[in-house]
Each structure stands twice: as C-alpha cells, then as structure tokens.
XYZ file of C-alpha atoms in Angstrom:
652
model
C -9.225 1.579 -1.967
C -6.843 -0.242 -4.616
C -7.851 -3.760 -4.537
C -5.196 -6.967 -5.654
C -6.584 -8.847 -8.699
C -5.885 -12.818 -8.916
C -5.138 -13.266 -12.447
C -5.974 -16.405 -14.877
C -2.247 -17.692 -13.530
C -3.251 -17.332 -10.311
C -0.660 -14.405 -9.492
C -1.450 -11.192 -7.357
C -1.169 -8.393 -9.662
C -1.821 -4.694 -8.207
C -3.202 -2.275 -10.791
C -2.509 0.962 -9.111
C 1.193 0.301 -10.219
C 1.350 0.540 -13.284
C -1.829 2.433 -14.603
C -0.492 5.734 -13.549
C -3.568 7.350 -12.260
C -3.671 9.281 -9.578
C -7.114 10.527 -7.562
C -7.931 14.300 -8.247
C -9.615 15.142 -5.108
C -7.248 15.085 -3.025
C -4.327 17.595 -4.993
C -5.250 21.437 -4.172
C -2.817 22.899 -6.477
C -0.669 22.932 -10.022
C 2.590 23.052 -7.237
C 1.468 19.599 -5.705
C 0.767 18.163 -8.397
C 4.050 19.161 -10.147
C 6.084 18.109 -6.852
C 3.688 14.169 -7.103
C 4.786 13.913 -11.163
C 8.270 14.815 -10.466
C 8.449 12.273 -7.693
C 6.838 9.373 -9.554
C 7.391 9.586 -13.087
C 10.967 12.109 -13.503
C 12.987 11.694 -10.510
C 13.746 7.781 -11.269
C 13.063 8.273 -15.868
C 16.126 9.275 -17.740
C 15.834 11.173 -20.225
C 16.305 10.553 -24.552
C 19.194 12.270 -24.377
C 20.822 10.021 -20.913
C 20.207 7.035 -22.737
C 22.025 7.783 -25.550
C 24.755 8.724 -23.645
C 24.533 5.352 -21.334
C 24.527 3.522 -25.259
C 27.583 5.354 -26.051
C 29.443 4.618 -22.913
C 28.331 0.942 -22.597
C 26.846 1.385 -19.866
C 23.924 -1.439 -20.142
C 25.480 -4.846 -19.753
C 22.051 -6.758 -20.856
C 19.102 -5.990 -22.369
C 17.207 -5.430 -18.939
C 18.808 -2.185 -17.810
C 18.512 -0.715 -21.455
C 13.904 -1.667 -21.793
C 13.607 -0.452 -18.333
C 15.061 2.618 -19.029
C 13.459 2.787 -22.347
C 9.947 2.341 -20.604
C 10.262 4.615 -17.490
C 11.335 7.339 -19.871
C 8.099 6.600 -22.163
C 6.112 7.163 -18.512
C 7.885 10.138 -18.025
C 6.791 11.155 -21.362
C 3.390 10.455 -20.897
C 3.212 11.829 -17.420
C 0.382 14.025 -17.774
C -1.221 12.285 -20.360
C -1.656 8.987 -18.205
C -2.416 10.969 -15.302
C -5.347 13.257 -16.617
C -6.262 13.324 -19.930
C -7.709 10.315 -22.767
C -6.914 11.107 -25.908
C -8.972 10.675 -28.330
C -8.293 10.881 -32.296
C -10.529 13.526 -33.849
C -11.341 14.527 -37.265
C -10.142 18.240 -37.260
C -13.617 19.765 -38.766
C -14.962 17.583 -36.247
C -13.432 19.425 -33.398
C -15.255 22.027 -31.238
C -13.094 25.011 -31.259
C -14.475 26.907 -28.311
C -15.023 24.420 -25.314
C -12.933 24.948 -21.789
C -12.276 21.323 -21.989
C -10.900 19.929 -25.257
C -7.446 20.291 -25.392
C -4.593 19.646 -27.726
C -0.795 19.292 -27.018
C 1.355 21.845 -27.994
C 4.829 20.193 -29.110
C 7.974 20.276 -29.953
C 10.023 18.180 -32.578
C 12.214 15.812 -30.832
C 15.695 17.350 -31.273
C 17.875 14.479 -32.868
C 15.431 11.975 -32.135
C 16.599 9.963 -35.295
C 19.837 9.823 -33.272
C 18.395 8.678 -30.217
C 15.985 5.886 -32.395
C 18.529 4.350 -34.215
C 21.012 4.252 -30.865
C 18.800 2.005 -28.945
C 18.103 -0.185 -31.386
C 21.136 -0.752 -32.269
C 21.962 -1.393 -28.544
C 19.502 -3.912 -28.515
C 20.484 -5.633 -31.013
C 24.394 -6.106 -30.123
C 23.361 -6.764 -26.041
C 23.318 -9.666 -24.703
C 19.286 -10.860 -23.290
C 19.183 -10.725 -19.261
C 17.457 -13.651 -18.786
C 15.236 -14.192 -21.259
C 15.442 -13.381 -25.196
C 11.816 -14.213 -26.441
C 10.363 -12.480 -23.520
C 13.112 -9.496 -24.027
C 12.241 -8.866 -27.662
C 8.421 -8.805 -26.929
C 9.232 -6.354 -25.135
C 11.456 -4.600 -26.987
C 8.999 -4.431 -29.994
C 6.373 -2.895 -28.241
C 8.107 -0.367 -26.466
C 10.080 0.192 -29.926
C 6.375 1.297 -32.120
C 6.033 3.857 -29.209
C 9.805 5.278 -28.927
C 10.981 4.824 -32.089
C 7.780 6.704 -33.274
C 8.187 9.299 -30.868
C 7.922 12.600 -32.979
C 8.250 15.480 -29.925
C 10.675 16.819 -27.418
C 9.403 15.678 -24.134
C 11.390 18.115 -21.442
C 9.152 21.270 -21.806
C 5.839 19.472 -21.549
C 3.485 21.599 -19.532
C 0.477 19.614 -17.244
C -2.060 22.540 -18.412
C -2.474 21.764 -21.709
C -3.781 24.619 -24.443
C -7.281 24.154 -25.430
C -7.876 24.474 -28.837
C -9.294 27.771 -29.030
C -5.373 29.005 -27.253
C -3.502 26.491 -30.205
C -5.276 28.405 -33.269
C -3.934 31.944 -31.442
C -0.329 30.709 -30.693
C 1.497 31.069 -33.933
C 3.855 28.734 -34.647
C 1.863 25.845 -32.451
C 2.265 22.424 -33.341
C 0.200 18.758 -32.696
C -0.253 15.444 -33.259
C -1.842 15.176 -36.947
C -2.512 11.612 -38.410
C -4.441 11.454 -42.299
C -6.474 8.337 -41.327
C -7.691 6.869 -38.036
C -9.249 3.314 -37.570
C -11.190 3.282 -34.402
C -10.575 -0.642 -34.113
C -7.081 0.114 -33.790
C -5.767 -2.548 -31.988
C -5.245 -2.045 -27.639
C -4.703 -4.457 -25.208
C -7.868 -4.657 -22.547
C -7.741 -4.578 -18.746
C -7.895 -8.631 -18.529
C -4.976 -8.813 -21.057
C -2.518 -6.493 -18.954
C -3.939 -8.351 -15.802
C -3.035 -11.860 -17.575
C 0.558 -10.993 -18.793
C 2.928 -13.263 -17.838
C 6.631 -14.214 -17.506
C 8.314 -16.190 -15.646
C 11.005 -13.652 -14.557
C 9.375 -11.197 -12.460
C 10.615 -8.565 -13.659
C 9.759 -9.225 -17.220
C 6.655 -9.779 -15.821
C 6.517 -6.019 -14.721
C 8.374 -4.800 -17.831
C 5.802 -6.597 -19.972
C 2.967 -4.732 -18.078
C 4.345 -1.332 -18.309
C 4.550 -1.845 -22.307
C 1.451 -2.972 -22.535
C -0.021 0.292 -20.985
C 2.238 2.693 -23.055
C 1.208 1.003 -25.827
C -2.048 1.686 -25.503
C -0.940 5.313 -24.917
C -1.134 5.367 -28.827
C -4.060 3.970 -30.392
C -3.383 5.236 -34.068
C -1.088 4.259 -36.337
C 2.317 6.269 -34.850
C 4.368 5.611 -37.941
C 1.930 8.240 -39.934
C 2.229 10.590 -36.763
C 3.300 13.951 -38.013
C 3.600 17.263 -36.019
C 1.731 20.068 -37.679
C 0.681 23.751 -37.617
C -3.065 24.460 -37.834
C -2.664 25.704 -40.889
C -0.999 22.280 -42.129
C -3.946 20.530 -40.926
C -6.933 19.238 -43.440
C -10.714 18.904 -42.422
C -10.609 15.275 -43.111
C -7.347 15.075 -40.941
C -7.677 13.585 -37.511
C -5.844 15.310 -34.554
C -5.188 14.499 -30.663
C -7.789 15.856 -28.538
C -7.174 15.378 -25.123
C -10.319 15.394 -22.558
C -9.987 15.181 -18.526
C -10.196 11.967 -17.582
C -13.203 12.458 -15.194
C -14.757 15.373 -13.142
C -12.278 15.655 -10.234
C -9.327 16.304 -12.894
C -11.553 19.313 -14.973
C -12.043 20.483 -11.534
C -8.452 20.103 -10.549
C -7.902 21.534 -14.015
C -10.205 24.835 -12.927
C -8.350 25.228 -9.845
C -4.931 25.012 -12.183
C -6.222 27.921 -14.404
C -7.974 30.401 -11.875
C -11.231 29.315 -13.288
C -12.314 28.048 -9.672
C -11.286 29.378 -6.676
C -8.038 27.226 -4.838
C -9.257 25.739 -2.271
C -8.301 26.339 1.859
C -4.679 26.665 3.571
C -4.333 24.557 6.110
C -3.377 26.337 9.472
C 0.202 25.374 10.507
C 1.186 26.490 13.865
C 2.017 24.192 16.174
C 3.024 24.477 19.652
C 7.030 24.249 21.191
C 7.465 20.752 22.632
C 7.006 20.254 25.998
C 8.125 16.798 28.281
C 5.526 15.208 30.482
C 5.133 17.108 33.676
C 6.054 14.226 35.933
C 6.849 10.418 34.098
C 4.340 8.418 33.280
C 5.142 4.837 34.477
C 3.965 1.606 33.292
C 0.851 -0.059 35.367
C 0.857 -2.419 38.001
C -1.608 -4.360 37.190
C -2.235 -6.816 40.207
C -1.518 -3.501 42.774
C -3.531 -0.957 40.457
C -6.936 -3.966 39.781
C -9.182 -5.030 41.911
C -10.213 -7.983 38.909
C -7.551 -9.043 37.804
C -7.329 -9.972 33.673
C -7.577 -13.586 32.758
C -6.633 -14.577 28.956
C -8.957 -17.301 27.854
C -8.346 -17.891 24.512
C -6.702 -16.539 21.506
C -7.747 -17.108 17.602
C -6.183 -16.117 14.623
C -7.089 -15.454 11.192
C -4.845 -15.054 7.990
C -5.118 -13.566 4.618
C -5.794 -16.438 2.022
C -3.292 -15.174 -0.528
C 0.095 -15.731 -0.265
C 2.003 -12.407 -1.114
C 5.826 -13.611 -2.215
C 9.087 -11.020 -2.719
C 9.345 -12.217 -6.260
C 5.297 -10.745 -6.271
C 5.936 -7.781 -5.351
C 8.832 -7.570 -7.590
C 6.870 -8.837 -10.696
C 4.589 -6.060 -9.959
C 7.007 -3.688 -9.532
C 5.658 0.197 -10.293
C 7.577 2.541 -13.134
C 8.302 5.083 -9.657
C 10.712 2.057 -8.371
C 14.343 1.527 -7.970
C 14.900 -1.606 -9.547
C 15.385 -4.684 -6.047
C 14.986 -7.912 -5.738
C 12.967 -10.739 -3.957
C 16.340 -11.460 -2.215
C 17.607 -7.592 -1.414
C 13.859 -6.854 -0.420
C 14.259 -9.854 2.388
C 17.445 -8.457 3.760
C 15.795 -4.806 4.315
C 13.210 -5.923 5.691
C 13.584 -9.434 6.858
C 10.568 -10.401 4.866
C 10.014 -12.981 2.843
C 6.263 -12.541 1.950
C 3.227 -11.563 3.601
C -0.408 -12.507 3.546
C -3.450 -10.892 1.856
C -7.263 -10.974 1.731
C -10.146 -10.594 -0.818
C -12.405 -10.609 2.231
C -13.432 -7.448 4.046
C -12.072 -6.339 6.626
C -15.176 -6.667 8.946
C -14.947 -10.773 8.083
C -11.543 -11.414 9.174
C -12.537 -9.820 12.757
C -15.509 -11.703 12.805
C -13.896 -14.989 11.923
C -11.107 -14.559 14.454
C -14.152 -13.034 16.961
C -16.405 -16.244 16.513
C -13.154 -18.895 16.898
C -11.967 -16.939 19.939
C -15.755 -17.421 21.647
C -15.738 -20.831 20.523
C -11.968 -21.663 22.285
C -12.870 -19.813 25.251
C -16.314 -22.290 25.903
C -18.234 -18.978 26.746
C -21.348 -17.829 25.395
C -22.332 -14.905 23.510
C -24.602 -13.310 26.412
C -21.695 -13.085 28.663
C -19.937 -10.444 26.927
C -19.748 -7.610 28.244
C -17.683 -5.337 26.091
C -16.165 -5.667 22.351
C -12.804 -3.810 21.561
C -11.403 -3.726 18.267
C -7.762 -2.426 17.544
C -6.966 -1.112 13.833
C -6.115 1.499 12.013
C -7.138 0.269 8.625
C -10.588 0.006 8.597
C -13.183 1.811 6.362
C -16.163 2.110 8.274
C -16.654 4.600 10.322
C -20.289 4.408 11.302
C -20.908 1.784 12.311
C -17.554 1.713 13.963
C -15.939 -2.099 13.150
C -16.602 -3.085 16.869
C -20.467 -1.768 17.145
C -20.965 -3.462 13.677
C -18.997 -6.894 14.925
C -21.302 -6.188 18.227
C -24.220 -6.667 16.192
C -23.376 -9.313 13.437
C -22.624 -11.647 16.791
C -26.029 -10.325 17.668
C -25.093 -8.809 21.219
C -28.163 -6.578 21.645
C -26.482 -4.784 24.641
C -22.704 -4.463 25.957
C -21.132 -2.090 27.960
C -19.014 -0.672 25.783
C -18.051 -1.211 21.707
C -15.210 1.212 20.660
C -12.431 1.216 18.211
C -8.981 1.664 18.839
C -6.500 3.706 16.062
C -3.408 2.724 17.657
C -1.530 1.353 15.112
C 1.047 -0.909 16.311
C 0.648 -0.731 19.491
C -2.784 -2.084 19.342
C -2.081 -4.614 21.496
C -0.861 -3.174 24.415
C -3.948 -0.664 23.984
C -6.443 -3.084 23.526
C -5.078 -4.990 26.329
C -5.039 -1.791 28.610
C -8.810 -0.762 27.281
C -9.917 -4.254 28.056
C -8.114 -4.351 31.896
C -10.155 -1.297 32.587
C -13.451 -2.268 31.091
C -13.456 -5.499 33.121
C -13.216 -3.534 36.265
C -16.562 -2.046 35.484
C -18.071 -4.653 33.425
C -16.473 -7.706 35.666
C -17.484 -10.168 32.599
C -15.413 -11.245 29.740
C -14.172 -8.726 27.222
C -13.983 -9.345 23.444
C -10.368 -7.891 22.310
C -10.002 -8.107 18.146
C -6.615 -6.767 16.166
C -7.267 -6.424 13.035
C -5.780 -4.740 9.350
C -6.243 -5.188 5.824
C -3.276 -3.075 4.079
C -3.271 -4.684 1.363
C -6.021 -2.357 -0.575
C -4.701 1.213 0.855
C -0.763 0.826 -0.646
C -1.235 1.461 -4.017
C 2.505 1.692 -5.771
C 4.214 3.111 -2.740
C 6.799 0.442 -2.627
C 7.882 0.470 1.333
C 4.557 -0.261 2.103
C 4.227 -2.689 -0.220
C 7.285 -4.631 0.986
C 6.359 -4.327 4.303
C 2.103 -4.607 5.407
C -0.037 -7.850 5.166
C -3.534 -8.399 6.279
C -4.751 -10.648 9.478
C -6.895 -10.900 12.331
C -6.776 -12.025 16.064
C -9.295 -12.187 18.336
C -8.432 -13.023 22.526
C -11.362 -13.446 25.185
C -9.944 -11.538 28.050
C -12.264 -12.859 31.590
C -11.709 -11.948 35.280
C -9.403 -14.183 36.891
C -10.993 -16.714 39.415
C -10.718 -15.553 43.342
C -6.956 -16.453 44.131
C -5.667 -16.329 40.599
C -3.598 -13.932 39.752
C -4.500 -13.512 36.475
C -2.361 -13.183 33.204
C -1.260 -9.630 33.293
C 1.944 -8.034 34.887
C 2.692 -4.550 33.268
C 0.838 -2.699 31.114
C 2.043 0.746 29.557
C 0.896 3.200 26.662
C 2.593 6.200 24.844
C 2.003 8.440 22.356
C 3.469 11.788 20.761
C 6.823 13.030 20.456
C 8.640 14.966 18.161
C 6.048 16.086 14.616
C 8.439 14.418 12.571
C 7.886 10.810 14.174
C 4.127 11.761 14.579
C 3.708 11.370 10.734
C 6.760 9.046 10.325
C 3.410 6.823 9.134
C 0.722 8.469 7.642
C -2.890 7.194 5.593
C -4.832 8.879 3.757
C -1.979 10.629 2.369
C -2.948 12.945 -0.618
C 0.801 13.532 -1.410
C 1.098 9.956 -2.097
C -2.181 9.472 -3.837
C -3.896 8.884 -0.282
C -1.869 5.808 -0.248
C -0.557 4.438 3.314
C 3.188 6.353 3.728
C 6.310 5.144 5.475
C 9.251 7.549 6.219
C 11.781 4.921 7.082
C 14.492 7.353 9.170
C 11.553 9.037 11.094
C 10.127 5.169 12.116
C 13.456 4.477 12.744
C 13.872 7.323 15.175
C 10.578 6.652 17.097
C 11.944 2.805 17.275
C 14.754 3.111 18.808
C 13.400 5.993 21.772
C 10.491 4.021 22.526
C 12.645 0.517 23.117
C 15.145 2.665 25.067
C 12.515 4.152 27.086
C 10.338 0.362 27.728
C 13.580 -1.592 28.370
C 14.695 1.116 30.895
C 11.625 0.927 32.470
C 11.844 -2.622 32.665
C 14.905 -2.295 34.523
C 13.663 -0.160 37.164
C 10.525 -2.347 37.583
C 10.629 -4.917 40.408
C 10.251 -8.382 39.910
C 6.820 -10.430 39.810
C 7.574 -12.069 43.058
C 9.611 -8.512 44.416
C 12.711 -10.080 43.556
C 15.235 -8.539 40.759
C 13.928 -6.596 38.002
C 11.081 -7.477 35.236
C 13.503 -7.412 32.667
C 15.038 -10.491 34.389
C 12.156 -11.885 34.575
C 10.951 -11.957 30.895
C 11.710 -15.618 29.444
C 10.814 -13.826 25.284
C 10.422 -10.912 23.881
C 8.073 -11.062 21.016
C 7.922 -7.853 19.363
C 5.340 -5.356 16.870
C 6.675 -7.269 13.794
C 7.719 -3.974 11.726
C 10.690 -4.632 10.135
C 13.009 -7.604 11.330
C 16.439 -6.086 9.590
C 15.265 -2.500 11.764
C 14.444 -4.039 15.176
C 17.395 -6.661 15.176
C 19.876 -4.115 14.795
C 18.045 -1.390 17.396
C 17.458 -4.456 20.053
C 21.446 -5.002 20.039
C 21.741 -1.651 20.673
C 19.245 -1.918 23.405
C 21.644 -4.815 25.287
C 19.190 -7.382 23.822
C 20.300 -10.670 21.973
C 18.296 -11.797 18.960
C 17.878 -15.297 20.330
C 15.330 -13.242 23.278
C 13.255 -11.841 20.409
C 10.814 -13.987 18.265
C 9.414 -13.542 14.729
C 7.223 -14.474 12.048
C 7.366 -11.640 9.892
C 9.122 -13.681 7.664
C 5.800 -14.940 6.589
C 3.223 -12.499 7.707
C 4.630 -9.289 7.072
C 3.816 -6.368 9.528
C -0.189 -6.758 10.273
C 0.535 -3.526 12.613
C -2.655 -4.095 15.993
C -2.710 -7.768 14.720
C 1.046 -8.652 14.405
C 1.755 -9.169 18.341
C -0.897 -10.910 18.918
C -0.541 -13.299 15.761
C 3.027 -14.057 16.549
C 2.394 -15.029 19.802
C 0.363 -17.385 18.306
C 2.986 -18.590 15.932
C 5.215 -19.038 18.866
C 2.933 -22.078 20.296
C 2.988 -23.369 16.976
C 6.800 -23.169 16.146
C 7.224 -24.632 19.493
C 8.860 -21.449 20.770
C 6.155 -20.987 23.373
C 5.753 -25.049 24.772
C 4.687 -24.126 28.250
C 3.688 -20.817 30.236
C 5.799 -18.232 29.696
C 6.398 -14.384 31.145
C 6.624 -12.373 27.564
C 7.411 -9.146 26.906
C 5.054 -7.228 23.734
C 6.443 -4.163 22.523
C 4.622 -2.088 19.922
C 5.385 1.052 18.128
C 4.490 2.560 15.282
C 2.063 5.431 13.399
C 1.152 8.317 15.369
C 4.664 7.838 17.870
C 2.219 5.305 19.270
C 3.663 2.697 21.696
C 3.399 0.646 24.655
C 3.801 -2.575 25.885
C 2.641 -5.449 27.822
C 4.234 -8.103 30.481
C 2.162 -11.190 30.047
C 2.125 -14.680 31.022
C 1.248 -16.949 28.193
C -0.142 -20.203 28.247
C -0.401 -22.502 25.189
C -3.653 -24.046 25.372
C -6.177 -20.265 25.049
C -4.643 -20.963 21.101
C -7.701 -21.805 19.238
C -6.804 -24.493 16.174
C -6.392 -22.227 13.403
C -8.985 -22.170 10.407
C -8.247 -20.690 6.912
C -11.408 -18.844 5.934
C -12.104 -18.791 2.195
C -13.823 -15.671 1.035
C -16.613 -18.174 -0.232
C -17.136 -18.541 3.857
C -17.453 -15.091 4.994
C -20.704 -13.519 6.673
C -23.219 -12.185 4.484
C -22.919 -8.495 5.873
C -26.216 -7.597 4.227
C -29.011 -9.647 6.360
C -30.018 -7.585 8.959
C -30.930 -11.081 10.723
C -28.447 -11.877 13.376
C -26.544 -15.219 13.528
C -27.911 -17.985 15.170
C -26.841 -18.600 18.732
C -22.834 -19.852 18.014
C -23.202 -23.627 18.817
C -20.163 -25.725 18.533
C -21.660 -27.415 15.451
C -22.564 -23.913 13.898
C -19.024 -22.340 14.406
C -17.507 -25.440 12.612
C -20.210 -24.938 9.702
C -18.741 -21.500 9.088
C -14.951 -22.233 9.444
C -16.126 -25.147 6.829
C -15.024 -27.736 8.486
C-alpha cells in the first residue's frame, strides 16, 4: 500500500511520486525491468543533448518548460540509482574489493557537457519566470549544483552495475572519485520534502522533485572527478553503490544468473465463444417469491478533500505535464475524496448508520454482503470481519463480492437471492479505498476516490411489491477488456492500472447491450417498454467526459443521466449507490422514482438494476473522523447499537 501524507500545510502529498522506488518482488527479469525504467523515467526525459537543442531553437517560452525538463532528465539520469541502489561515499582503502554486492558505476565523461551547462543557464537567465520568480530560481539553484555538476554521459548507463572486483579488471574503467567527504553533508529529510510548498502547484511538484535529486548527491559535486583506479588514492573516497534492500540483491541475482529466474507463466487461452443461448435480465417480481424491500441507505465519505490542482501539485516525474482545468474536462472531475481510515471502518460506519435508519436490530440480520474490490484482507474476508465487529454470532451467509463497478447490481442480485432463503433483512455494503493502491500512475490518480455505502435490503410486506424491477449481471468478453483494469499490477509497480481505449470499449458494448435490453423489456405495469419507464438514469460514476459522449451514442440525453463525480470521483461498488444518495440531496431524487443503475468496469464486469427509489431509506449523513473509527483490535464486540450509542460513535 502507498499511503497519502497530510503535510504541516495541510495538503495531500503522495510519496510514491516522486521517490522513484519501485517494489522488487514483483519484477522477474532484467527485460521487465528495462521495459518499467523506459516507461517511467526515459520515454517522457529528454535528453542533455534535446535540451540544448530546444535552448538553441527557443523553444521554452518561460522558465517552467526549461526546470521541468532539466529535472525529468536528472531522473532519467538517476534511473537506476533511485530505483535500486544508495550510494554511499567510501574511502577507497576502505572498500571491500571482493563482495557480490558493492558496486561502483562505470562512466563515461559527459561529451560537451560544458556546452550543455553553460546553455541552460544562460537560458535561464534571459527567460522570462512562469509564474513565479523566487519560487523559479529556488528551483533553478538546486537542480543547477546537480546538472551543472554533472561529470558523465548518461545514455549508456547499464541497470547491472560492475562490482568492484569487475571495475579493477576493466581497463580503462572510470568512477565517481571525491578527495574529501563530510558525512554531515547537508540533505533534505522526509518531513522537509513532505512540507515543501508553493503556491503554484506545479512549483509545488517541481520543488519536490529537486529536493529528491538533490539528495541524489550528498558530497560536495563541484570536487566530483571521474577517475581510473589507478588515479584513485587510499585516502580518496569513491561511490559505492549497495542494493537498496533484499528484494533488489535478489532481483539483482536473478539479473546476473546467480539465482535461478523465476517461473513462465502459462499463456494459452481458449478461442472466444458467445453464450449458448442469451442471458436476459431477471424479473424480479415473476422470478421471487419475497420480494426485495430497500429500507434504508447510509453513506460514508473520505474526510480529505482530494482537489485537481492536488493532484497536479503532486504531479510524478513519469507525467505529461496537465492541468487542474484539462484534468476536469477528461474526466469530468473536479476532485475526489480520500481516507486515513481503513477500509474495514468506512464499511462499518456506513453498516452501523444503515441499521440505525432502517429501525432494525442487529439479531435480525440474516446475511452481510460486502461489494469491493479494494480491500486487503483476505481472511477474515471484510464481510465475516464486519459480521463480527457488529457482533452477529451467526448469519446465513457473509461473503465478499470482487465486482468492481458493478458492485451494485451484484450486491443487489446476491442480496435478492439470499432473502429468498434467509427471508430476513440483508446487510448490502459498497465499499473502496483507492486512494493507497495508485501510487504515481496518473489515470488512476485522476480518476478513484474512497467511500462507503451501506443499504438494509428486507422482504417486502404481503401485498407490496417491493423495490426491485430488473436485475442483470455480466461478465467476460474479449481478454483485452478483461484486464482493461487491473490491481496488483507488477508492471506498474503493483499499482491499480487503467487502459483507457480497452474501458472505453467494454463501456460502450455493455450500455449497448443494457439499453437494448431495456427496450425489449415490457413495462412495470405490461405496458410499453422499461426503458420508457425509467424517470433517471444514474450511472457507475467512471468517467463523466467517457459516459456522456457513449450515452449520446446510446440515444440517451445527458439531462436523463445524473452525477456527482464531480466531487467524489469514481468509488467503483460504492459510486452507484453514493450518487443515488446525492440525488435526494441535490434534490434530483424529491419523490419515488423508477431508476436505472448501470455499472461496468474491471474484469468486463457489468450489470444493472431497475429500482424504485424512495427518499426517506437516506440516512442523515455523518462525516467520520479517523479519531472515531472502531478500535479493530478488542476482540470484545460492540455493545448492542442503541440509538444513543450509534450517535456516540458518529460523534454527534
């Protein structure tokens, strides 16, 4: 997991993007790790030599364009480096000469790196600041000490590095050499790269990434020479690089034939192959004998707001440069919510205000569903552990459901069937926490929030014809959408993944496919179609700019479709249910209404539901401070959930 930090400005500031380290254990081989670094740190750096030509052609008009290029090619410099190695300065008769893992870099004089040097800062100089000058030359003169020190050619770098018993044998070999090292050479700590601040965002960023090249180069650089062995003194201090920890000397094994590579994954797969007959959506007042009731519904935020101009002030070296307003017209997003809480406390919050709405008591739950595909704990699942924290010593059934976005319509269908057998009320929960598993991938960044809702789902009263008119699941489809959405993903540092065209795809087949069926489904009542009988369509809140544009295409107007991703983000199993919610309190929803819940997403997942909606199962929302969640580590179960108790723990 890769945890948010709130800083001493109170701003959200994500580590993974701009520390450059990537986990070990999960890269096989020298080939993907190659194909990661050439993603991440060369595919977006140019090089000494393109920004030299960019100087000469005048092609930065401010001093923005020119630092971040400066600074992504210092990454791209230090790509291995900041990836596996710490380097450490070392007295050379100090230095073992025979260990598998102390290493030195083998390098090559900067060809006309005086050139380069004295290009950009003359370019500096003569351009005018972006936005800010103080904040620019900061800058500037930190990433300056590290380029304009730069003594090697950076193109040839190899990620095995010599160790120092294969330096002394190659002739010719050069390294770092310094004549004196002070050990309290000054670096910048965690907390002072966490604290940096500006009040451009992107400065902010900028100011980040120089602080952590800086510190690349504890020594004094401006006494950096390159040197043969046979140039070197005892008393002079050298390089040494060491693996960073034990799953990059193991990686580092695997690299040099030292440990076996590990298994190759089998690849076959079968030809595709459509359904035998269609599967159609369920009935479910002709398929039920009990008939689903919705009782209440509760939701539960993230406590952190999570703005554009945040993401975009933590904006990773791998990035195209956007901004807060381009990232709101791709995505329709203006910011989305996170949570220092667990994930476990934001179902249980929504859980206990849901039981509290619906006026029913603990005992008469018969089953407990929860919908995500974010959670950590596997055993305990997240709904046998919520099962026992509301201290429910038997139900029928506790099971998680991975269906990604179409949790909903899941859940809902997995709840349907459970009352059938339990005929008591079912405990639903849809619930993510993203914001931990993105790490610098910058789509999922843009797009995932955290959140929780929670609906008590009861058999209908004899005569009532409960809540529920369609219910329909799919999954599968062509491999490509399958892992248009993929987490743990070791090619992206087990980060969350989204392959936008491949989403896209799976979109746009699955809302064919559901509005089509709507069309051929009759009416509630027999008469005309369910499609004319849907009064909003309140959609899987993916990606507004994506769905608008595919629900035209569909024959749907965007004044049928509601959002609130605009704030929220996409909470994937919790964003249906959680805008639903918003629609009672926008005023959207003022009375019972037939809606229509699409969701689609990871896995070709989808489905839907037809639901009548009526405003008052909305619990009155709560914001739960992380100072209020459960303590998960009493095995004592809560007390029985009294209206007075339930208040005590939303703090009210």
């Amino acid at each position: 997991m890769k945890p948010f930090v709130v800083n001493s400005h109170d701003r959200l500031v994500f580590p993974a993007n701009f520390l450059g380290e990537l986990d070990f254990s999960v890269i096989d081989d020298l080939d993907q790790f190659t194909a990661i670094v050439g993603r991440d740190f060369e595919a977006k750096a140019p090089t000494g030599t393109d920004i030299l030509e960019r100087v000469t052609a005048g092609a930065y008009e401010s001093r923005f364009g020119l630092l971040r290029d400066m600074s992504q090619n210092l990454f791209w410099v230090n790509r291995y480096t900041l990836t596996m190695f710490e380097k450490r300065p070392t007295r050379w008769r100090d230095l073992p000469r025979h260990r598998s893992d102390v290493f030195l870099p083998l390098l090559t004089p900067w060809r006309d790196g005086d050139k380069k040097i004295r290009a950009v800062a003359d370019a500096f100089e003569t351009l005018p600041p972006t936005w800010d000058d103080e904040t620019e030359r900061r800058i500037f003169e930190l990433l300056f000490d590290v380029y304009g020190n730069r003594r090697h050619h950076a193109t040839e770098l190899p990620a095995v590095k010599p160790t120092v018993e294969q330096f002394l044998t190659t002739p010719g070999a050069r390294t770092f050499v310094v004549g004196h090292h002070d050990p309290d050479y000054p670096v910048f700590s965690f907390g002072d790269i966490l604290d940096a601040h500006a009040e451009r965002p992107e400065l902010e960023a900028l100011t980040r990434w120089a602080m952590v090249l800086h510190n690349q180069y504890p020594w004094d650089r401006a006494a950096t020479e390159l040197r043969t062995a046979d140039e070197i003194g005892d008393d002079d201090y050298v390089i040494a690089f060491h693996p960073r920890n034990r799953d990059v000397a193991q990686f580092l094994d695997r690299a040099t034939g030292a440990r076996p590579a590990r298994r190759v994954r089998i690849s076959d797969q079968a030809e595709p192959v459509e359904p035998a007959t269609p599967l159609p959506p369920v009935r479910v007042r002709e398929a039920f004998d009990v008939l689903p009731k919705i009782e209440s519904l509760a939701v539960v935020r993230g406590e952190h707001v999570c703005t554009n101009d945040d993401v975009v002030r933590n904006s990773a070296f791998s990035w195209s440069p956007m901004s807060a307003e381009e990232i709101s017209a791709k995505t329709g997003i203006d910011q989305r919510r996170y949570t220092e809480l667990d994930i476990e406390d934001l179902a249980w919050a929504a859980a206990v205000r849901a039981l509290e709405h619906s006026g029913r008591d603990r005992s008469e739950i018969g089953a407990v569903l929860v919908a995500t595909c974010t959670s950590e704990r596997l055993i305990p699942s997240l709904s046998t552990w919520l099962s026992g924290r509301l201290g429910l010593l038997q139900t029928h059934c506790s099971a998680d459901i991975v269906a990604a976005c179409a949790g909903l319509p899941y859940g809902l269908s997995e709840a349907v069937r459970q009352l059938q057998e339990v005929r008591r009320p079912v405990l639903l929960v849809c619930v993510e926490k993203f914001s931990d598993k993105i790490g610098n991938v910058r789509t999922s960044r843009m797009i995932f929030g955290d959140g929780a809702a929670a609906m008590v789902i009861s058999p209908a009263p004899e005569g009532d014809p409960g809540d529920v008119d369609l219910l329909q699941t799919y999954a599968s489809g062509p491999s490509a959408q399958v892992n248009s959405i993929i987490w743990p993903n070791p090619e992206f540092d087990n980060d969350i993944t989204v392959y936008g065209p491949e989403v896209k795809a799976l979109v746009s087949r699955y809302l064919a496919q559901m509005i089509g069926e709507l069309g051929e489904q009759p009416g509630p009542d027999g008469a005309g179609t369910m499609l004319d009988a849907i009064d909003l369509i309140v959609p899987h809140q993916a990606n507004k700019t994506m769905i608008l544009q595919l629900a035209a295409k569909a024959g749907l107007s965007a004044e049928q479709l509601y959002f609130d991703i605009e704030t929220m983000g996409n909470v994937s199993a919790a964003s249906i249910p959680i805008a639903l919610f918003d629609a009672v309190a926008d005023g959207v929803l003022d009375g019972r209404r037939r809606i229509f819940a699409p969701g689609f997403g990871a896995g070709a997942v989808g489905g839907y539901a037809v639901l009548e909606v009526d405003p008052a199962v909305c619990a009155p929302e709560v914001v739960l401070s992380p100072a209020e969640a459960p303590d998960a580590g009493t095995d004592t179960a809560p007390a029985a959930p009294t209206v007075d108790d339930v208040r005590v723990a939303f703090g009210e």
